[in-house]
Coordinates of C-alpha atoms in Angstrom, one line a residue:
Chain A
M1 CA 35.5 18.8 -42.6
L2 CA 32.4 16.4 -43.2
K3 CA 31.0 17.2 -39.8
D4 CA 30.6 20.9 -41.2
I5 CA 27.5 19.8 -43.3
T6 CA 24.7 21.6 -41.5
L7 CA 22.1 19.4 -43.2
G8 CA 19.0 20.7 -41.7
Q9 CA 20.7 21.2 -38.2
Y10 CA 18.1 22.0 -35.7
Y11 CA 18.8 25.2 -33.6
P12 CA 17.3 24.4 -30.0
V13 CA 16.1 27.7 -28.8
K14 CA 12.4 28.2 -27.6
S15 CA 10.4 30.9 -29.9
V16 CA 7.3 31.6 -31.4
I17 CA 8.3 30.3 -34.7
H18 CA 9.6 26.8 -33.0
R19 CA 6.2 26.5 -31.4
I20 CA 4.4 26.5 -34.8
D21 CA 2.9 23.3 -35.6
P22 CA 5.3 21.5 -38.2
R23 CA 2.4 20.8 -40.5
V24 CA 1.3 24.5 -40.6
K25 CA 5.1 25.4 -40.8
I26 CA 5.5 23.5 -44.1
L27 CA 2.4 24.6 -45.8
L28 CA 3.4 28.2 -44.7
L29 CA 6.7 27.6 -46.2
I30 CA 5.3 26.6 -49.6
I31 CA 2.9 29.7 -49.5
Y32 CA 5.8 31.8 -48.5
L33 CA 8.0 30.5 -51.5
V34 CA 5.2 31.2 -53.9
T35 CA 4.8 34.8 -52.6
I36 CA 8.5 35.4 -52.9
F37 CA 8.0 34.7 -56.7
M38 CA 5.0 36.7 -56.9
A39 CA 7.0 39.8 -56.1
D40 CA 7.8 41.2 -59.5
N41 CA 9.4 44.6 -58.5
F42 CA 12.1 45.8 -56.1
I43 CA 9.6 47.6 -53.8
S44 CA 7.4 44.3 -53.4
L45 CA 10.8 42.2 -53.0
G46 CA 12.2 44.7 -50.5
F47 CA 8.9 44.3 -48.5
I48 CA 9.1 40.4 -48.5
M49 CA 12.6 40.8 -47.5
L50 CA 11.7 42.8 -44.3
T51 CA 9.0 40.4 -43.5
I52 CA 11.5 37.6 -43.7
L53 CA 14.1 39.7 -41.6
F54 CA 11.3 40.0 -39.0
T55 CA 10.3 36.3 -39.0
V56 CA 14.2 35.4 -38.5
F57 CA 14.1 38.0 -35.7
L58 CA 11.1 36.1 -34.3
S59 CA 12.8 32.6 -34.5
K60 CA 15.6 33.6 -32.4
V61 CA 18.2 32.0 -34.7
P62 CA 21.3 34.4 -34.8
F63 CA 21.9 35.8 -38.1
K64 CA 25.5 34.1 -38.0
V65 CA 24.0 30.6 -38.2
I66 CA 21.6 31.9 -40.9
L67 CA 24.7 33.3 -42.9
K68 CA 26.2 29.9 -42.8
S69 CA 23.3 28.5 -45.1
I70 CA 23.8 31.3 -47.4
K71 CA 27.6 30.8 -47.6
A72 CA 26.8 27.2 -48.9
I73 CA 25.0 28.5 -51.9
I74 CA 27.0 31.6 -52.8
F75 CA 28.8 30.0 -55.7
I76 CA 25.7 29.1 -57.3
V77 CA 24.0 32.7 -56.8
I78 CA 27.4 34.3 -58.3
F79 CA 27.2 32.1 -61.3
T80 CA 23.5 32.7 -62.1
S81 CA 24.1 36.3 -61.7
L82 CA 27.1 36.4 -64.1
I83 CA 24.9 34.4 -66.7
N84 CA 22.1 36.9 -66.2
I85 CA 24.4 40.0 -66.7
F86 CA 26.1 38.4 -69.8
F87 CA 23.2 37.0 -71.6
N88 CA 20.4 39.7 -71.0
S89 CA 20.6 41.9 -74.0
S90 CA 17.5 44.2 -73.3
G91 CA 17.7 47.7 -71.9
N92 CA 20.6 50.2 -72.2
V93 CA 24.0 49.0 -73.1
L94 CA 26.5 50.0 -70.6
I95 CA 29.6 48.2 -71.9
E96 CA 30.1 46.0 -75.0
F97 CA 33.0 44.0 -76.0
G98 CA 32.6 41.3 -78.9
I99 CA 29.3 39.6 -78.7
I100 CA 28.9 40.2 -75.0
K101 CA 26.8 43.3 -73.9
I102 CA 26.1 44.3 -70.4
T103 CA 23.0 46.2 -70.1
D104 CA 21.6 48.2 -67.0
S105 CA 18.5 45.7 -67.1
G106 CA 20.7 42.9 -67.2
I107 CA 22.6 44.0 -63.9
A108 CA 19.0 44.9 -62.4
T109 CA 17.8 41.2 -63.3
A110 CA 20.8 39.9 -61.8
I111 CA 20.7 41.7 -58.6
F112 CA 16.8 40.7 -58.3
V113 CA 17.3 37.1 -59.0
A114 CA 20.1 36.8 -56.5
I115 CA 18.1 38.5 -53.7
R116 CA 15.3 36.1 -54.5
V117 CA 17.6 32.9 -54.2
F118 CA 19.0 34.4 -51.0
M119 CA 15.5 34.7 -49.4
F120 CA 14.4 31.3 -50.6
V121 CA 17.2 29.8 -48.9
V122 CA 17.0 31.8 -45.8
I123 CA 13.3 30.9 -45.4
S124 CA 13.6 27.2 -46.2
S125 CA 16.5 26.9 -43.8
L126 CA 14.6 28.6 -41.1
L127 CA 12.2 25.6 -41.3
T128 CA 14.8 23.0 -40.4
Y129 CA 16.6 25.3 -38.1
T130 CA 13.3 25.5 -36.0
T131 CA 11.8 22.0 -36.4
T132 CA 13.4 18.9 -35.0
P133 CA 13.8 16.1 -37.7
T134 CA 11.1 14.1 -36.1
N135 CA 8.7 16.4 -35.9
L136 CA 9.3 17.2 -39.5
T137 CA 9.2 13.6 -40.8
D138 CA 5.9 13.2 -38.5
A139 CA 4.5 16.2 -40.4
I140 CA 5.4 15.0 -44.0
E141 CA 3.9 11.7 -43.0
K142 CA 0.6 13.5 -42.0
L143 CA 0.7 16.1 -45.0
L144 CA 1.1 13.3 -47.4
S145 CA -1.6 10.9 -45.8
P146 CA -4.1 12.0 -48.4
L147 CA -1.7 10.0 -51.0
K148 CA -2.9 6.7 -49.2
V149 CA -5.9 6.7 -51.4
I150 CA -3.5 6.1 -54.3
R151 CA -1.7 3.5 -52.5
V152 CA 1.3 5.5 -51.8
D153 CA 2.9 3.8 -48.4
V154 CA 3.3 7.2 -46.9
H155 CA 4.4 5.5 -43.4
S156 CA 7.4 3.8 -45.0
V157 CA 8.6 7.0 -46.9
A158 CA 8.4 8.8 -43.5
M159 CA 10.2 6.0 -41.9
M160 CA 13.1 6.1 -44.6
M161 CA 13.5 9.8 -44.1
T162 CA 13.9 9.2 -40.2
I163 CA 16.4 6.4 -40.7
A164 CA 18.4 8.2 -43.3
L165 CA 18.7 11.4 -41.0
R166 CA 19.4 9.1 -38.3
F167 CA 22.5 7.3 -40.1
I168 CA 24.0 10.4 -41.6
P169 CA 26.3 11.1 -38.7
T170 CA 26.9 7.3 -38.3
L171 CA 27.9 7.0 -42.1
I172 CA 30.2 10.3 -41.6
E173 CA 31.9 8.4 -38.6
E174 CA 32.4 5.2 -40.7
V175 CA 33.9 7.3 -43.7
D176 CA 36.4 8.8 -41.1
K177 CA 37.2 5.5 -39.9
I178 CA 37.7 3.7 -43.4
T179 CA 39.9 6.7 -44.5
N180 CA 42.1 6.5 -41.6
A181 CA 42.2 2.8 -42.1
Q182 CA 43.1 3.3 -45.8
K183 CA 45.7 5.8 -45.1
A184 CA 47.3 3.6 -42.4
R185 CA 47.7 1.0 -45.4
G186 CA 49.4 3.5 -47.5
A187 CA 46.6 5.1 -49.6
D188 CA 47.4 8.6 -50.8
M189 CA 44.3 10.9 -50.8
E190 CA 45.8 14.4 -50.9
S191 CA 48.0 14.5 -53.7
G192 CA 47.8 14.2 -57.7
G193 CA 45.4 15.6 -60.2
I194 CA 41.5 15.5 -60.0
G195 CA 41.2 12.1 -61.7
K196 CA 43.7 10.5 -59.4
R197 CA 41.8 11.9 -56.3
I198 CA 38.5 10.6 -57.8
K199 CA 40.1 7.1 -58.1
S200 CA 41.5 7.4 -54.6
V201 CA 37.9 7.7 -53.3
I202 CA 37.0 4.1 -54.5
P203 CA 38.7 2.4 -51.8
I204 CA 36.7 4.2 -49.2
L205 CA 33.3 3.8 -51.0
I206 CA 33.5 -0.1 -51.4
P207 CA 34.1 -0.6 -47.8
L208 CA 31.4 2.0 -46.9
F209 CA 29.1 0.3 -49.2
I210 CA 29.5 -3.1 -47.6
S211 CA 29.2 -1.8 -43.9
S212 CA 26.0 0.1 -44.9
F213 CA 24.4 -3.1 -46.0
R214 CA 25.5 -4.9 -43.0
S215 CA 24.2 -1.9 -40.7
A216 CA 20.9 -2.3 -42.6
S217 CA 20.4 -5.9 -42.0
D218 CA 21.3 -5.3 -38.4
L219 CA 18.8 -2.6 -38.1
A220 CA 16.2 -4.6 -39.9
F221 CA 16.6 -7.4 -37.4
A222 CA 16.5 -5.0 -34.4
M223 CA 13.5 -3.3 -35.9
E224 CA 11.8 -6.7 -36.2
C225 CA 12.6 -7.7 -32.5
R226 CA 10.8 -4.4 -31.5
C227 CA 7.6 -5.6 -33.3
Y228 CA 8.0 -3.3 -36.2
T229 CA 5.4 -4.3 -38.9
G230 CA 5.1 -1.0 -40.8
G231 CA 2.4 1.6 -40.3
H232 CA -0.3 -0.4 -39.6
G233 CA -1.8 -0.4 -36.3
R234 CA 1.0 1.9 -34.9
T235 CA 0.4 4.6 -32.6
R236 CA 2.6 7.8 -32.2
M237 CA 4.0 9.1 -28.7
R238 CA 4.1 12.7 -30.0
Q239 CA 0.6 14.0 -31.0
L240 CA 0.8 17.1 -33.3
R241 CA -1.6 19.6 -32.0
M242 CA -2.6 23.1 -33.5
T243 CA -2.5 26.0 -31.0
R244 CA -3.3 29.7 -31.2
T245 CA 0.3 30.2 -32.4
D246 CA -0.7 28.6 -35.7
I247 CA -3.6 30.6 -36.3
Y248 CA -1.4 34.0 -35.6
A249 CA 1.2 32.6 -38.2
A250 CA -1.6 32.1 -40.7
I251 CA -3.0 35.6 -40.2
F252 CA 0.7 37.0 -40.7
M253 CA 0.9 35.1 -43.8
F254 CA -2.3 36.3 -45.2
V255 CA -1.3 39.8 -44.4
V256 CA 1.9 39.2 -46.2
I257 CA 0.4 37.9 -49.2
A258 CA -2.4 41.0 -49.2
C259 CA 0.4 43.5 -49.0
M260 CA 2.2 41.9 -51.8
I261 CA -0.6 42.1 -54.2
V262 CA -1.3 45.6 -53.5
L263 CA 2.4 46.5 -53.8
N264 CA 2.8 44.6 -57.0
H265 CA -0.3 46.8 -58.3
F266 CA 0.9 50.2 -57.3
A267 CA 4.8 49.7 -57.7
S268 CA 4.6 48.6 -61.4
F269 CA 6.7 51.3 -62.2
A270 CA 9.7 49.6 -60.4
K271 CA 9.0 46.4 -62.5
I272 CA 11.8 44.4 -63.7
Chain B
M1 CA 8.7 -21.9 -11.1
E2 CA 7.6 -21.1 -14.2
N3 CA 9.6 -21.6 -17.3
I4 CA 10.0 -18.6 -19.7
I5 CA 11.9 -20.1 -22.4
E6 CA 11.9 -23.8 -23.3
F7 CA 14.3 -25.6 -25.8
N8 CA 13.1 -29.1 -26.4
N9 CA 15.8 -31.1 -28.2
V10 CA 16.1 -28.2 -30.7
S11 CA 18.3 -28.4 -33.9
C12 CA 18.7 -25.3 -36.6
S13 CA 21.0 -25.2 -39.5
Y14 CA 21.7 -22.5 -42.1
E15 CA 21.2 -23.2 -45.8
D16 CA 23.6 -21.7 -48.3
V17 CA 22.7 -20.9 -52.1
D18 CA 23.3 -24.4 -53.3
G19 CA 20.9 -25.9 -50.6
N20 CA 23.7 -27.3 -48.5
K21 CA 22.7 -27.3 -44.8
T22 CA 25.2 -26.4 -42.0
P23 CA 24.0 -27.0 -38.6
A24 CA 24.3 -24.3 -36.5
V25 CA 22.8 -25.8 -33.2
Q26 CA 22.0 -29.4 -32.4
G27 CA 20.0 -30.9 -29.8
I28 CA 19.6 -28.2 -27.3
D29 CA 17.7 -29.0 -24.3
L30 CA 17.4 -26.1 -21.9
R31 CA 14.8 -24.4 -19.6
I32 CA 15.0 -21.0 -18.4
K33 CA 12.9 -20.0 -15.6
K34 CA 11.4 -16.8 -14.8
G35 CA 13.8 -14.5 -12.9
D36 CA 16.7 -16.5 -13.9
Y37 CA 20.3 -14.8 -14.8
I38 CA 22.0 -17.1 -17.3
A39 CA 25.2 -16.5 -19.2
V40 CA 25.8 -18.6 -22.6
L41 CA 29.5 -18.8 -23.1
G42 CA 31.3 -20.1 -26.3
H43 CA 33.6 -18.8 -28.8
N44 CA 32.9 -17.5 -32.3
G45 CA 30.6 -19.9 -34.2
S46 CA 29.6 -22.0 -31.4
G47 CA 26.1 -21.4 -32.1
K48 CA 25.5 -18.6 -29.5
S49 CA 23.9 -16.0 -31.7
T50 CA 21.8 -18.7 -33.3
F51 CA 20.6 -19.9 -29.9
A52 CA 19.6 -16.1 -29.1
K53 CA 17.6 -15.8 -32.4
L54 CA 15.6 -18.8 -31.7
C55 CA 14.4 -17.3 -28.3
N56 CA 12.5 -14.6 -30.2
A57 CA 11.3 -16.7 -33.4
I58 CA 13.7 -14.5 -35.5
L59 CA 14.9 -18.1 -36.4
L60 CA 12.8 -21.4 -36.3
P61 CA 14.0 -24.7 -35.4
D62 CA 14.3 -27.0 -38.6
E63 CA 11.3 -29.1 -39.1
N64 CA 10.6 -31.9 -36.7
M65 CA 13.8 -30.9 -35.1
G66 CA 12.5 -29.6 -31.6
T67 CA 10.2 -27.1 -30.5
V68 CA 11.1 -23.6 -28.7
I69 CA 8.3 -22.7 -26.2
V70 CA 8.3 -19.1 -25.1
N71 CA 6.1 -18.4 -22.3
G72 CA 3.8 -21.2 -23.3
I73 CA 3.7 -20.3 -27.0
N74 CA 5.3 -22.4 -29.5
T75 CA 7.5 -20.0 -31.8
V76 CA 6.3 -21.7 -35.1
N77 CA 3.0 -19.9 -34.0
D78 CA 3.0 -17.2 -36.7
E79 CA 0.0 -15.1 -35.4
Q80 CA 1.5 -14.8 -32.0
I81 CA 5.0 -14.0 -33.0
F82 CA 4.7 -10.4 -31.7
E83 CA 3.6 -11.5 -28.5
I84 CA 6.6 -13.7 -28.2
R85 CA 8.8 -10.7 -29.3
Q86 CA 7.3 -8.3 -26.8
N87 CA 7.9 -10.9 -24.1
V88 CA 11.4 -11.5 -25.1
G89 CA 13.5 -8.5 -25.9
M90 CA 16.8 -8.6 -27.6
V91 CA 19.9 -6.1 -27.3
F92 CA 22.6 -6.4 -30.0
Q93 CA 26.3 -5.9 -30.3
N94 CA 26.5 -2.9 -32.1
P95 CA 24.6 0.1 -30.5
D96 CA 24.6 2.3 -33.7
N97 CA 22.6 -0.4 -35.6
Q98 CA 19.9 -0.6 -33.3
I99 CA 18.7 2.9 -32.6
V100 CA 16.2 4.1 -35.0
A101 CA 14.9 7.5 -34.3
T102 CA 16.9 10.8 -34.3
I103 CA 16.1 11.7 -30.7
V104 CA 16.8 9.3 -27.5
E105 CA 13.2 9.4 -26.3
D106 CA 11.6 8.9 -29.8
D107 CA 13.9 5.8 -30.1
V108 CA 12.6 4.3 -26.7
A109 CA 9.2 5.0 -27.9
F110 CA 9.6 2.9 -31.0
G111 CA 8.8 -0.4 -29.6
P112 CA 5.5 0.6 -27.7
E113 CA 4.3 2.5 -30.7
N114 CA 4.8 -0.4 -32.8
I115 CA 2.4 -2.4 -30.5
G116 CA -0.3 0.2 -30.6
I117 CA -0.2 1.5 -27.0
E118 CA -2.0 4.6 -26.0
P119 CA 0.2 8.0 -26.5
S120 CA -0.1 8.8 -22.9
E121 CA 0.9 5.4 -21.7
I122 CA 3.9 5.5 -24.1
R123 CA 4.8 8.7 -22.7
R124 CA 4.7 7.1 -19.1
R125 CA 6.7 4.0 -20.2
V126 CA 9.3 6.0 -22.0
D127 CA 10.1 8.2 -18.9
D128 CA 10.1 5.3 -16.6
A129 CA 12.4 3.2 -19.0
L130 CA 14.9 6.0 -19.3
T131 CA 14.8 6.6 -15.3
K132 CA 15.6 2.9 -15.0
V133 CA 18.8 2.9 -17.2
G134 CA 19.9 6.4 -15.9
M135 CA 19.5 8.0 -19.1
Y136 CA 16.5 10.4 -18.3
E137 CA 18.6 13.7 -18.4
Y138 CA 19.7 12.7 -22.0
R139 CA 16.1 12.0 -23.3
M140 CA 16.2 15.0 -25.8
S141 CA 19.7 14.3 -27.2
E142 CA 20.8 13.0 -30.4
P143 CA 22.0 9.4 -30.3
H144 CA 25.4 10.1 -32.4
K145 CA 26.4 12.6 -29.4
L146 CA 26.4 9.8 -26.7
S147 CA 29.3 7.2 -25.7
G148 CA 29.0 3.6 -26.7
G149 CA 28.0 2.7 -23.2
Q150 CA 25.0 5.3 -23.2
K151 CA 23.9 4.3 -26.4
Q152 CA 23.6 0.8 -25.3
R153 CA 21.6 1.8 -22.4
V154 CA 19.3 3.7 -24.6
A155 CA 18.9 0.5 -26.5
I156 CA 18.1 -1.4 -23.2
A157 CA 15.5 1.3 -22.4
G158 CA 13.8 0.6 -25.7
I159 CA 13.5 -2.8 -25.0
I160 CA 12.2 -2.3 -21.2
A161 CA 9.6 0.0 -22.5
M162 CA 7.9 -2.8 -24.2
Q163 CA 7.7 -4.4 -20.6
P164 CA 9.4 -7.7 -21.6
N165 CA 9.8 -10.6 -19.1
C166 CA 13.1 -11.7 -20.5
I167 CA 15.9 -9.8 -22.2
I168 CA 18.6 -11.4 -24.4
F169 CA 22.0 -9.5 -24.5
D170 CA 23.5 -10.9 -27.7
E171 CA 27.4 -9.8 -26.9
S172 CA 25.9 -6.4 -26.0
T173 CA 29.2 -5.3 -24.4
S174 CA 31.6 -6.4 -26.9
M175 CA 32.2 -3.1 -28.9
L176 CA 32.2 -1.1 -25.6
D177 CA 35.3 0.4 -23.6
P178 CA 35.7 -0.9 -20.1
K179 CA 33.7 2.1 -18.8
G180 CA 30.6 1.7 -21.0
R181 CA 30.9 -2.2 -20.4
Q182 CA 30.7 -1.5 -16.6
E183 CA 27.8 0.7 -17.2
V184 CA 25.8 -1.8 -19.2
L185 CA 26.8 -4.6 -16.9
S186 CA 25.5 -3.0 -13.7
T187 CA 22.3 -2.0 -15.7
I188 CA 21.7 -5.6 -16.5
D189 CA 22.3 -6.6 -12.7
Y190 CA 19.8 -4.0 -11.8
L191 CA 17.2 -5.4 -14.3
N192 CA 17.6 -8.7 -13.1
Q193 CA 17.9 -8.3 -9.1
E194 CA 15.5 -5.3 -8.8
L195 CA 13.0 -5.8 -11.6
G196 CA 13.0 -9.4 -11.6
I197 CA 13.5 -9.6 -15.5
T198 CA 15.1 -12.8 -16.8
V199 CA 18.4 -12.2 -18.2
V200 CA 20.2 -14.3 -20.9
L201 CA 23.7 -12.9 -21.3
I202 CA 25.5 -14.2 -24.4
T203 CA 29.3 -13.3 -24.1
H204 CA 32.6 -14.6 -24.5
Y205 CA 34.1 -12.6 -21.7
M206 CA 34.6 -15.0 -18.5
D207 CA 34.3 -12.2 -16.0
E208 CA 30.9 -11.4 -17.2
A209 CA 29.8 -14.9 -17.3
V210 CA 30.8 -15.1 -13.6
R211 CA 27.8 -12.8 -12.7
A212 CA 25.1 -15.1 -13.8
K213 CA 23.4 -17.7 -11.7
E214 CA 24.0 -20.3 -14.1
I215 CA 26.3 -20.8 -17.2
V216 CA 25.6 -22.7 -20.2
V217 CA 29.0 -23.5 -22.1
M218 CA 28.4 -24.1 -25.9
N219 CA 30.8 -25.6 -28.3
N220 CA 30.0 -26.7 -32.1
G221 CA 26.4 -26.0 -31.8
E222 CA 26.0 -28.2 -28.6
V223 CA 25.5 -27.5 -25.2
I224 CA 28.8 -29.1 -23.5
L225 CA 28.4 -28.0 -19.8
K226 CA 25.8 -26.3 -17.6
G227 CA 25.9 -25.4 -14.2
T228 CA 26.5 -22.7 -11.6
P229 CA 29.8 -20.5 -12.2
R230 CA 31.7 -22.4 -9.6
E231 CA 30.7 -25.8 -11.1
I232 CA 31.7 -24.6 -14.6
F233 CA 35.0 -23.1 -13.9
S234 CA 35.9 -26.4 -11.9
N235 CA 36.3 -28.0 -15.3
V236 CA 39.5 -25.7 -16.1
E237 CA 41.0 -28.4 -18.4
K238 CA 37.8 -29.0 -20.4
L239 CA 37.2 -25.4 -20.9
K240 CA 40.6 -25.0 -22.1
L241 CA 40.3 -27.8 -24.3
I242 CA 37.5 -26.1 -26.5
G243 CA 39.6 -22.7 -26.5
L244 CA 37.8 -20.9 -23.7
D245 CA 39.6 -19.2 -21.0
V246 CA 38.7 -19.4 -17.3
P247 CA 38.9 -16.1 -14.9
Q248 CA 42.5 -15.1 -14.2
V249 CA 42.1 -15.9 -10.5
T250 CA 40.5 -19.4 -11.2
E251 CA 43.5 -20.2 -13.3
I252 CA 46.2 -19.3 -10.7
A253 CA 44.3 -21.3 -8.1
F254 CA 44.5 -24.1 -10.6
E255 CA 48.0 -23.9 -11.5
L256 CA 48.9 -23.4 -7.9
N257 CA 47.1 -26.6 -6.8
K258 CA 49.2 -28.5 -9.3
H259 CA 52.4 -27.5 -7.1
G260 CA 50.9 -28.5 -4.1
F261 CA 48.3 -25.8 -2.9
N262 CA 45.3 -26.5 -1.7
F263 CA 42.5 -24.1 -3.1
S264 CA 39.1 -25.2 -3.5
E265 CA 38.0 -25.6 -7.0
G266 CA 36.3 -23.2 -9.1
I267 CA 37.6 -20.0 -7.2
L268 CA 36.0 -17.0 -8.9
T269 CA 36.7 -13.8 -7.3
I270 CA 39.9 -12.2 -5.8
D271 CA 38.1 -12.2 -2.3
D272 CA 37.6 -15.7 -2.6
F273 CA 41.2 -16.4 -3.4
I274 CA 42.6 -14.1 -0.5
R275 CA 40.4 -15.7 2.0
E276 CA 41.7 -19.3 1.2
F277 CA 45.2 -18.1 0.9
K278 CA 45.3 -16.9 4.4
I279 CA 44.3 -20.1 5.9

């Protein structure tokens, strides 16, 4: 069950999107997210949805895989939509019972926000689907490097991220092992109410904490033995290089933003 | 031949919170030559791991209690500590806790990156190291998808990429299944025989120790026996006294000798046994 967590699962195919320099990709993602926010009417939103579908198509990541990441947030989306429907009281009232009024603009906002959130998730997950964790942390280290001026240890932050990503599967395995060990000793994890079930997690958490500390100490030893001294004087095997693909990606982004502005201006009749 | 590691009457002790000192190793006097293959035997708490940690300056000898010299450098020498660690690599027990990166080849590159080597040279060393341990085709895999033996070979590649003269294996096979153990052991043999890397194999498996050219037996922090496998395993009674086993064949020969057979002392392999049995 725990193994289904698709936290930034890299999807290994060769595509234009995979080839974009990770630094550029992160920057473009941020711009993309802002652009999605800029859309203030259904036509702009529809347009940006098309561009996102196009990007997904270019990335060669199957829609089935993308849908998985949407599934994970579906409840949050439904919940926010419902809140929007029930508590937005502007526009024409369609149904009314008691204090709750359902209006046409409420429903429109709900749909609009839902689509927006879905697009957020799709485009963000596309970053992790098309970039290896190593490239991602390398890029973050590079992008954050201006922070060195204000004495932020950027290298350590990136190193911690790498190690965290590296240890997720190891910790999941450990949880499995401990759960089985506790079950073998008669621990009951499946029955009882919520309170009882939460309590039954404690005998898993405590051994997990202890073994993580031990792993951390072992890893620190191993890293010291391999001459690790932090970021100072360290070279990297992988060098990030910008290519023509990055320029194309930037141009694409620019065109999308330009179209957005124009559409926002002319399609104000469809405004939410 | 040149000594790569020199222990001159070394003692080392652990201090607990109250300041009480518990000696871990005492009066160790040992020389390891370049190209040697040495096994260190002893049961839990005999000081084996402390011995290993003394070799690459993770631990230092107690003050005025001997010196450890690695490749001519005293381990107390703080500035040259990374030269020492680059020279004497160490592979630990748990393969999971020594792999740093999320992709095999990045992990192998970790050591060379730390000592500031040129990117193109790191690339070459990584490919070379992975080929030597037979893990080249797994270079883009994620470590958690590999078997224990494969992970341990990746860890070894990570050490080889730093081009050390000596590698210490601190019970590196104890968490592996028989197949993984075999893989790692034959990699170790290859490193020693083909690449001339000095190997210090810390273990409590007798059949692993037999592979070494020389065995050092430790008990309660002291070296009690030293010699070739044949010499060591001639002392069946002494080994049993400190709670160590001898290889099964050796023991059978020893017991048979009590009943009037005439096997030579310290038989190590089944082949030896059969040869003498026929005569």
